[in-house]
Every structure is written in C-alpha cells, then in structure tokens.
PDB file of C-alpha atoms in Angstrom:
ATOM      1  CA  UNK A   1      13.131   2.430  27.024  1.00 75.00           C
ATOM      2  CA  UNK A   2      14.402   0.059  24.092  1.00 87.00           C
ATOM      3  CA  UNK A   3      11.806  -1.943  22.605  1.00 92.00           C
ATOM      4  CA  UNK A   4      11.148  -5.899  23.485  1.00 94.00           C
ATOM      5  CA  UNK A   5      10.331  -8.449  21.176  1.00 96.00           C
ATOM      6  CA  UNK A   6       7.440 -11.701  22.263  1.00 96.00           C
ATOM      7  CA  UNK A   7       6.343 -14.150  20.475  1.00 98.00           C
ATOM      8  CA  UNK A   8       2.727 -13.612  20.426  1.00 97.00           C
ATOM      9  CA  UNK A   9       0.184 -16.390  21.533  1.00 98.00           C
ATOM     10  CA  UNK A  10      -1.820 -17.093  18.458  1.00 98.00           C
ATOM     11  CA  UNK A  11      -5.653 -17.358  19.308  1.00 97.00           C
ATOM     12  CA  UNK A  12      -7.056 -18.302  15.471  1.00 97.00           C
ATOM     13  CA  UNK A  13      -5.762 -17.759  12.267  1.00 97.00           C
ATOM     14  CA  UNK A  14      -8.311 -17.902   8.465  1.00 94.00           C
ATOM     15  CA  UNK A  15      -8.008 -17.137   4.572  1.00 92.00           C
ATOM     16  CA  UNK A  16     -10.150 -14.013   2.973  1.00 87.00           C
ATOM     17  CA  UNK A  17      -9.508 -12.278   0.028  1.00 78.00           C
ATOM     18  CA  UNK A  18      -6.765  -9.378   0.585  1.00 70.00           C
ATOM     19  CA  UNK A  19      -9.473  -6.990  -0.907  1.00 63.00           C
ATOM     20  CA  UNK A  20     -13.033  -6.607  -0.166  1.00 56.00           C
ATOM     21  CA  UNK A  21     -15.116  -8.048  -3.059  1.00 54.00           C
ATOM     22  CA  UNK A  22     -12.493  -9.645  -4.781  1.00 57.00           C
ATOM     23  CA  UNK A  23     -13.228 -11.791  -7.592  1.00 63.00           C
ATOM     24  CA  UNK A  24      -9.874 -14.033  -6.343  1.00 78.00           C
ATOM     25  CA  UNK A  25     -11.883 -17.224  -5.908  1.00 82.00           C
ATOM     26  CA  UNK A  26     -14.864 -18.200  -4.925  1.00 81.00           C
ATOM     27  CA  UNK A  27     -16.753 -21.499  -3.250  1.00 82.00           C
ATOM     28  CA  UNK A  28     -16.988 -24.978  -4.483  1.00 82.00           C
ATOM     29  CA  UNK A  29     -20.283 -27.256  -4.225  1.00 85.00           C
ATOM     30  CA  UNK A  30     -19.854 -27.890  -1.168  1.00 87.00           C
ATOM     31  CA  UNK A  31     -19.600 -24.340  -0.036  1.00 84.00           C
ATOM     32  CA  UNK A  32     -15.457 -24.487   0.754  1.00 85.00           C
ATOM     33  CA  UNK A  33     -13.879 -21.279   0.030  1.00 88.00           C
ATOM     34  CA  UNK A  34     -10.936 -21.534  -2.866  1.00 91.00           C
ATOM     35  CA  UNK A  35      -8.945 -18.857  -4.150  1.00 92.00           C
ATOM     36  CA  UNK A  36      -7.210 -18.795  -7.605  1.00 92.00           C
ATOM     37  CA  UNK A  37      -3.295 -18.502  -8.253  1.00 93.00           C
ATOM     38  CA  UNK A  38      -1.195 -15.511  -7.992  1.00 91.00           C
ATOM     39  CA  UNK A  39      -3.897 -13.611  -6.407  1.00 89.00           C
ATOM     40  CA  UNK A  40      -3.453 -12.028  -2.847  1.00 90.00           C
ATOM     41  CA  UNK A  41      -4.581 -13.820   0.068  1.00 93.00           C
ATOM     42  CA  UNK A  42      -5.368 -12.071   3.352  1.00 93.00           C
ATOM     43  CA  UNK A  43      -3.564 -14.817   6.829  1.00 96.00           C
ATOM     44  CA  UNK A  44      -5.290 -13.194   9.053  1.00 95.00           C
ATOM     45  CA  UNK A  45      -5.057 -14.264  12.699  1.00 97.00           C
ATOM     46  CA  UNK A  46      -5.535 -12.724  16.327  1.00 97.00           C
ATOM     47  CA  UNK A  47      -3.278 -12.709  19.210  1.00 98.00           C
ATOM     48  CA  UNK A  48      -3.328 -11.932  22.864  1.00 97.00           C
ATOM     49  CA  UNK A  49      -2.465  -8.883  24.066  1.00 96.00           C
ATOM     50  CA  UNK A  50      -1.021 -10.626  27.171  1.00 94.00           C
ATOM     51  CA  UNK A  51      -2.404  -6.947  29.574  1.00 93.00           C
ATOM     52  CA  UNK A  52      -0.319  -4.812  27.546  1.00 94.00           C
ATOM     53  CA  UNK A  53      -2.291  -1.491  26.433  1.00 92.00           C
ATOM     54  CA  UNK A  54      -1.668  -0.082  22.920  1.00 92.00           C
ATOM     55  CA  UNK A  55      -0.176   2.885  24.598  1.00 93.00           C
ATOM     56  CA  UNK A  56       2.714   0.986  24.885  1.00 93.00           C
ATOM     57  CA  UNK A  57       4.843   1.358  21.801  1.00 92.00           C
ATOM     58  CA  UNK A  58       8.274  -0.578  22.995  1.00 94.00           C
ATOM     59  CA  UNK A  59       6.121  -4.014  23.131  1.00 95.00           C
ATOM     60  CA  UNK A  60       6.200  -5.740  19.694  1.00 96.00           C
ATOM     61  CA  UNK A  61       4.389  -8.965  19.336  1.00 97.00           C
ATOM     62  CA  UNK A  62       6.648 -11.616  16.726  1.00 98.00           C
ATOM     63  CA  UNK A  63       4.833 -14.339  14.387  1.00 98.00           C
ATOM     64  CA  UNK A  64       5.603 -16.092  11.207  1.00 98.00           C
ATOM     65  CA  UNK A  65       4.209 -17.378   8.634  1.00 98.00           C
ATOM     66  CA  UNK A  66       4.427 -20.836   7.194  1.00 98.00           C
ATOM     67  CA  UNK A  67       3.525 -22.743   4.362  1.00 98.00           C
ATOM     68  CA  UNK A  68       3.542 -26.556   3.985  1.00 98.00           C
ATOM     69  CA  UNK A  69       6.466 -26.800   6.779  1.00 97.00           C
ATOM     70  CA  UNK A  70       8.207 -23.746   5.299  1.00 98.00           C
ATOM     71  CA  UNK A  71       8.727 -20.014   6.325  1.00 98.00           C
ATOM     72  CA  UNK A  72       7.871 -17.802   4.060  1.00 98.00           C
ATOM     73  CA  UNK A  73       7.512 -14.325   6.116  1.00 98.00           C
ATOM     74  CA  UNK A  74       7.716 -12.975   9.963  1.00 98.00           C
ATOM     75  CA  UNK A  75       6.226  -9.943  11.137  1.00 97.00           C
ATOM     76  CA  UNK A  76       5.872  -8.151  14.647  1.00 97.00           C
ATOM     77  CA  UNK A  77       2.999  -5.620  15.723  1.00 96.00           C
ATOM     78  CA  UNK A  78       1.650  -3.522  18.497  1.00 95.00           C
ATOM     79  CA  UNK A  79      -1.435  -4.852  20.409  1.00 94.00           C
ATOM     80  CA  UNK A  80      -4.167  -3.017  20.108  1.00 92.00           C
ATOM     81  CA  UNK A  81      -7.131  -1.882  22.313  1.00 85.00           C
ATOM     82  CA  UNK A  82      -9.197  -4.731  24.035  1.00 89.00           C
ATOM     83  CA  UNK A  83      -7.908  -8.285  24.890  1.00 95.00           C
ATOM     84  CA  UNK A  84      -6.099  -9.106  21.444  1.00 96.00           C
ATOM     85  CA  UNK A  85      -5.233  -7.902  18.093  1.00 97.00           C
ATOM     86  CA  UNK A  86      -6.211  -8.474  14.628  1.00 96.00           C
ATOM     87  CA  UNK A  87      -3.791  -8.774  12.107  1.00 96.00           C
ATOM     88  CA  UNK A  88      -2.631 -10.825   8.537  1.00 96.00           C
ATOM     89  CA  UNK A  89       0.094 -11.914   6.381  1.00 97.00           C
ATOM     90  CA  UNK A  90      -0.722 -11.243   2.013  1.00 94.00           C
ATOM     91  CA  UNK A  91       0.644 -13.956   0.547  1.00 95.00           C
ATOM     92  CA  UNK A  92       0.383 -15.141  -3.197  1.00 94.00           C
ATOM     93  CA  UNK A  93      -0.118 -18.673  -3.524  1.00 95.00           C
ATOM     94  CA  UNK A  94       1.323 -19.838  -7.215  1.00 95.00           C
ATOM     95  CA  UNK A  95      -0.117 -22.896  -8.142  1.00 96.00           C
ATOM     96  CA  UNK A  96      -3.714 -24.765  -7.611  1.00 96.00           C
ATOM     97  CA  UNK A  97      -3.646 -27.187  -4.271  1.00 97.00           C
ATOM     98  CA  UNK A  98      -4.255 -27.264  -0.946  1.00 97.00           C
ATOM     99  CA  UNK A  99      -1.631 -25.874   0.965  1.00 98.00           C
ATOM    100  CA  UNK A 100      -1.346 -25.930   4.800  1.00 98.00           C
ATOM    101  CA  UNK A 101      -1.191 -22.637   6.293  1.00 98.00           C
ATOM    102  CA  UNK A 102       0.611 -22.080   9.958  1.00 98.00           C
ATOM    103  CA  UNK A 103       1.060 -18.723  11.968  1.00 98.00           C
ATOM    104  CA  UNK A 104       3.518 -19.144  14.914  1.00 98.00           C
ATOM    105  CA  UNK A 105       4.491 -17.981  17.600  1.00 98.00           C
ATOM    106  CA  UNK A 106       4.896 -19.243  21.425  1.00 98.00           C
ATOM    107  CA  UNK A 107       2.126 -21.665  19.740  1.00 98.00           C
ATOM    108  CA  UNK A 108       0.812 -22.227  16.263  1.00 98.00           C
ATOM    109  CA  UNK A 109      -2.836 -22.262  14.850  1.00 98.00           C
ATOM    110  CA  UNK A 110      -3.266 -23.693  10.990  1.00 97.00           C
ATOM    111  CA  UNK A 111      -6.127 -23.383   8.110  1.00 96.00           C
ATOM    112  CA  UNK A 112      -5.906 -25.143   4.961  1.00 96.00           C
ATOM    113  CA  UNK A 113      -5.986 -23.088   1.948  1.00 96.00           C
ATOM    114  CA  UNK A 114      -6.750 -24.453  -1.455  1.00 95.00           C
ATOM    115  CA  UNK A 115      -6.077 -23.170  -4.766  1.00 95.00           C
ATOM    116  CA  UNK A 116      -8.089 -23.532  -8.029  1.00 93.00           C
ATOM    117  CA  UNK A 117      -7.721 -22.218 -11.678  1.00 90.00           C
ATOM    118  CA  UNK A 118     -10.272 -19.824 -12.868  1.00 84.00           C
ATOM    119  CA  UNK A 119     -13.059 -21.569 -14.598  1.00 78.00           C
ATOM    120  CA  UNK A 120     -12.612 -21.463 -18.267  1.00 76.00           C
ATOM    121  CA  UNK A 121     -14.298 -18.706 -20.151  1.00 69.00           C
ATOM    122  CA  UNK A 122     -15.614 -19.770 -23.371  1.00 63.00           C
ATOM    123  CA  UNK A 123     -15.355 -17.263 -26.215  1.00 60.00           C
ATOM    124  CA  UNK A 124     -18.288 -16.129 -28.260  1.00 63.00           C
ATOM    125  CA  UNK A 125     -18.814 -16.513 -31.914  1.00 59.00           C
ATOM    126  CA  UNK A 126     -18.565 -13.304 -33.755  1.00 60.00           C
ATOM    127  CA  UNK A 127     -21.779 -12.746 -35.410  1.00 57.00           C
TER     128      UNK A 127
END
C-alpha cells in the first residue's frame, strides 16, 4: 500500500531548549522564558492521531513551520500510541526579538518566542 500524506490537526505548539539543561537562555523578571541567538530551540507541538494506530506505517502526518509569516521548514511523522503525538521543529533563531512562531497544518497554533543576548560577563582583574 503506497503511503498517504495529511495535514495533521495541530492541538498546541511551545519553545524549550533543544537539550535538557541547556544554558540557551533563561527567564526574565517577570518569569518569561527567553532564549539567546544562534542557539537551538526545541517547536515542539502535538497533533491528533485522527484513530490511526502507530502500526500503521503508510500514514504520515504533514506540518510546517513558520516564522513571522514565513516558512522556514515542513516535516511529516507517524502517530504514535494514544490519542496524539509529540513532536518539534530545532530551529536557530539569529538575532534578539520576539519572533512569532506558527506550526500548520489543516489548522495552526502559535507561541511567541523572544530572543535576548547573553548577559555581559565582566572580566576579572589579574591579581
């Protein structure tokens, strides 16, 4: 049997750092997650199975990825076991701002991510 192609219905999509303990960002005063530039970030987002069983391997679920309007990668996957699937996009985001972040597919679901430069690290005096 060939395989088919959906778009997948996006449940909820968020920003972590591509690596467990990463020192990629960190939170503001407020308590707002940031990462800094250049540094992976993990899109990760979860999508309905629709009933199909991760036995079947000839169902491939299609989203993309998009950043302020723009798409920047596309990816399909298998659904897992249970009622959806957990997945993400790395992306690298260059420069410091707040960038709006969309995963599509037969819908689309959005974070905002922002971006700040490392703090400044102020050298010592030799002694």
């Amino acid at each position: 049997m060939a395989p088919t192609y959906r778009d997948a219905t996006i449940n909820s999509v968020e920003a972590t750092a591509t690596v467990s303990g990463s020192t990629g960002g960190g939170r503001d005063e407020k308590g707002n997650v940031y990462f800094f530039p250049n540094v992976s970030v993990s899109i990760g987002y979860w999508f309905d199975n629709e009933g199909i069983p991760s036995s079947d391997w000839n169902t491939h679920f299609k989203a993309q990825l998009w950043i302020n309007g723009e798409m920047v990668n596309k990816k399909q996957d298998l659904s897992a076991g249970g009622p959806q699937t957990y997945t993400f996009f790395a992306h690298k985001f260059p420069a410091p701002g707040t960038y709006k972040v969309e995963v599509r597919g037969k819908n689309s679901k959005s974070v905002d991510v922002t971006i700040k430069n490392p703090p400044v690290q102020e050298k010592k005096a030799a002694q």
